[in-house]
Structures are given as C-alpha cells and as structure tokens.
CSV table of C-alpha atoms and ligand atoms in Angstrom, one decimal:
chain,number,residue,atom,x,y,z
Z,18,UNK,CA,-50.7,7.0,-13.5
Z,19,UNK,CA,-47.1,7.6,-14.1
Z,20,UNK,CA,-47.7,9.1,-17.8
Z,21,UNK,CA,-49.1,12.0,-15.7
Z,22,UNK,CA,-45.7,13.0,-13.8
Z,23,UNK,CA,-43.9,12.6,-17.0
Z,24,UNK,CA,-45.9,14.8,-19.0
Z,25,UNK,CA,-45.1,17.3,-15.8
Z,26,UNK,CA,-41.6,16.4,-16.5
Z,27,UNK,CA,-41.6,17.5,-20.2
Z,28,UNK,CA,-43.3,19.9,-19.4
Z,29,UNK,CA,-40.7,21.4,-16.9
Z,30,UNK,CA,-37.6,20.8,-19.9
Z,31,UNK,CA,-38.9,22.4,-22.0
Z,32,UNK,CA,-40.6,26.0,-20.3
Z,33,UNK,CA,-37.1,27.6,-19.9
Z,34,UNK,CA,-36.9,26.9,-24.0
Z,35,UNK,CA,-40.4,27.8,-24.7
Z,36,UNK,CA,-39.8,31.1,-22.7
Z,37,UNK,CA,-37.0,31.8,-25.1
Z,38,UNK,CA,-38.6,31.6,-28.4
Z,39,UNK,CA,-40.5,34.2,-30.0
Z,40,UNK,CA,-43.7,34.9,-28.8
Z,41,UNK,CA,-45.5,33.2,-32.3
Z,42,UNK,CA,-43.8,30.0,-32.1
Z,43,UNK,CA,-46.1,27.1,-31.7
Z,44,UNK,CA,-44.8,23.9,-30.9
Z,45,UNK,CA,-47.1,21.4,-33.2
Z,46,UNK,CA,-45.7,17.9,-32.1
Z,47,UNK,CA,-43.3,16.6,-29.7
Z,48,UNK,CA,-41.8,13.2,-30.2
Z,49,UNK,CA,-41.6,11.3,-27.1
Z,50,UNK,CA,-38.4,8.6,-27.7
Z,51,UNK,CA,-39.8,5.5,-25.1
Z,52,UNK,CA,-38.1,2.1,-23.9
Z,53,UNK,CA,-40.1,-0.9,-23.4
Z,54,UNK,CA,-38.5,-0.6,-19.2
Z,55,UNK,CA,-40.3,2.6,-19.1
Z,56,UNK,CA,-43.7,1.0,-19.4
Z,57,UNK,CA,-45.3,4.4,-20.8
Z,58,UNK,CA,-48.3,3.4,-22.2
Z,59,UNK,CA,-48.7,5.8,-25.1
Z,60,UNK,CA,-52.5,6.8,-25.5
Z,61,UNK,CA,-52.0,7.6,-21.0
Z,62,UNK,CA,-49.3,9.9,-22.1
Z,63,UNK,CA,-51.3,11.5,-25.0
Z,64,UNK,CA,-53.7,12.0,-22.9
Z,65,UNK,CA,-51.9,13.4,-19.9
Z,66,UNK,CA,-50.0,15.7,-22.7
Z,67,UNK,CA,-53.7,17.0,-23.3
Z,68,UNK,CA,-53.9,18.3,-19.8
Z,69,UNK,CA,-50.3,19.6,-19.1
Z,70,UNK,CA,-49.9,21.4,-22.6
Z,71,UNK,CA,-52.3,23.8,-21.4
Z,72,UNK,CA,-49.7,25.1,-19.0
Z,73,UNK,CA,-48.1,27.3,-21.9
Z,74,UNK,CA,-49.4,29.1,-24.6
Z,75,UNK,CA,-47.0,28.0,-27.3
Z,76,UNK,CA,-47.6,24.2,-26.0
Z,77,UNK,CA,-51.6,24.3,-26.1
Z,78,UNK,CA,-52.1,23.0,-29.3
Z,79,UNK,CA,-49.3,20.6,-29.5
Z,80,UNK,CA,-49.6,16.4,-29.5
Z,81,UNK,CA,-47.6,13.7,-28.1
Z,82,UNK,CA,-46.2,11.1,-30.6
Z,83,UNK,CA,-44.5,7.9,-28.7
Z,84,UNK,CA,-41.7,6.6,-30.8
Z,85,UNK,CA,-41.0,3.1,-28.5
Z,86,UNK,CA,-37.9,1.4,-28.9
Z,87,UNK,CA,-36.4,-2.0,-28.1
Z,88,UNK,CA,-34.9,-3.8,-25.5
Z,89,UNK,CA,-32.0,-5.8,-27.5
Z,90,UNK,CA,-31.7,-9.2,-25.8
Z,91,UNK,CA,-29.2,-11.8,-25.3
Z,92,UNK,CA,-29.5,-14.9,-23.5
Z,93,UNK,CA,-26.6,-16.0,-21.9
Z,94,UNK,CA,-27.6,-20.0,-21.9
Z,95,UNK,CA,-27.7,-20.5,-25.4
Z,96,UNK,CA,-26.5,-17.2,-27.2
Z,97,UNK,CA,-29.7,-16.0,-28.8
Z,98,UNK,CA,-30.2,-12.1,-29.5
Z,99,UNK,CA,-33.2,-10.5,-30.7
Z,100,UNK,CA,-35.1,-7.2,-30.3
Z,101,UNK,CA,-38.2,-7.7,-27.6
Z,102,UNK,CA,-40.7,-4.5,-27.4
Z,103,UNK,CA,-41.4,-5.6,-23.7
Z,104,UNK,CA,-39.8,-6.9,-21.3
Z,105,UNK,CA,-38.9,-10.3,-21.5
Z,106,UNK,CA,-37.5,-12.6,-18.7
Z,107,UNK,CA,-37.1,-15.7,-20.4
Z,108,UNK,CA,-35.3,-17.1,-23.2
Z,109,UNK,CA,-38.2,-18.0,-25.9
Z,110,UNK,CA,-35.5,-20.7,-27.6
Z,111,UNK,CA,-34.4,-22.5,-24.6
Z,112,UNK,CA,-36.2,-21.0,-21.8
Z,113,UNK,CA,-33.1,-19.7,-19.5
Z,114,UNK,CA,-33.7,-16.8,-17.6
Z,115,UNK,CA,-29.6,-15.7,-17.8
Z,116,UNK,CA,-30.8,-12.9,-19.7
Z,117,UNK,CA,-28.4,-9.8,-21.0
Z,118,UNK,CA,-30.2,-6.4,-21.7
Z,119,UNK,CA,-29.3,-3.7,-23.8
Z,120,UNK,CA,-31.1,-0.5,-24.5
Z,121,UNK,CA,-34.7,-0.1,-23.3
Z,122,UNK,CA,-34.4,2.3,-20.8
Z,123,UNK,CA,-34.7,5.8,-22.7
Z,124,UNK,CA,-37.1,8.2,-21.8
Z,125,UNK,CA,-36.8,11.8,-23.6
Z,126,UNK,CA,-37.7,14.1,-26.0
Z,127,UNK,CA,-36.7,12.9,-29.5
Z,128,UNK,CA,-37.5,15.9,-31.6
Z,129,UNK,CA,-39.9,18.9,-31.3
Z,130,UNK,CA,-42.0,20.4,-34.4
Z,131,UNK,CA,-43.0,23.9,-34.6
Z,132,UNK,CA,-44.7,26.0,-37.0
Z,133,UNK,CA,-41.3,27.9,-37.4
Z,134,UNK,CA,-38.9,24.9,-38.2
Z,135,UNK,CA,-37.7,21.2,-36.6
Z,136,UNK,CA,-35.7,21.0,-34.1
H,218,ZN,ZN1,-31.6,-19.1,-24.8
C-alpha cells in the first residue's frame, strides 16, 4: 500500500513547519495535488492520513482531500490531444501506441487549511 509511505512522506514535509507555528494552530485540511502516473488511490490515502495524522498534535484532526489531475496526451500517429485521468497507452481515434505525455506526474501538497488562515 503505497498511500501508506506517502502519508509518511507528508507527514515528514510538513513537521519542521508544524513545529514552527504556534502551539494553537490546527491544520483542518490538506490538499493533496495527484497525477493519474502516481496511481494514489484517494480513499487508501485518506485513510492512511487517518493513521499518520496522529503523529502531531496540530495534524490529528486534519483530512486528506485528493485534487487529481491529468495526463495531457498526444498521439503522435494521427495528432490527437486530449486530457486522460489514467493512464492511457493507446490512441482511442486510431489506435497507435506513439503516444506523447505531458503532465501527470505531480505528487505534493497543493494547499494547507488551518483554523488560523490558508496557506
Ligand atoms: Zn491517434
């Protein structure tokens, strides 16, 4: 279950900033920016969140949103584009597999709420 290391991961970005705010901060939601290569299935990663926010004070009562993105695709064979939210290896006009990628591989924290402000 790979949702489990990255919710290890966040959690690991973002202690030396949680250690830095005041002691009431809260962080409320964190918004998890995902590309379709990363295969994070969301609910895995809400759920691993639910175990690793525990870890800090000012994380315990915080959820996971996934915000996925696209892969924007272009095939090669007969010059069709289009946004795919998996990913694809063939062309659904024409069927070619000379396939260009763009995009799709981001994995980070998009933006943090807290009961003080956004980030
Ligand atoms: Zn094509």
């Amino acid at each position: 279950m790979h949702e489990l290391s990255i919710a290890q991961g966040m959690m690991a970005n973002l202690r030396p900033w949680l250690d830095d705010q005041p002691e009431d901060l809260r962080v409320l939601k964190i918004v998890v920016k995902a590309g379709p290569f990363r295969a994070v299935v969301p609910d895995a990663l809400i759920f691993a969140w639910e175990v690793v926010r525990n870890e800090h004070p000012k994380t315990a009562g915080s959820v996971v949103e996934v915000d996925a993105s696209f892969i924007e695709v272009k095939c090669r064979a007969c010059g069709e584009s289009w946004n795919a939210e998996r990913a694809v290896f063939k062309c659904p006009k024409c069927g070619s597999d000379n396939l260009e990628f763009g995009g799709g591989n981001e994995l980070f924290i998009e933006k943090i709420e807290t009961n003080e402000k956004n980030m």
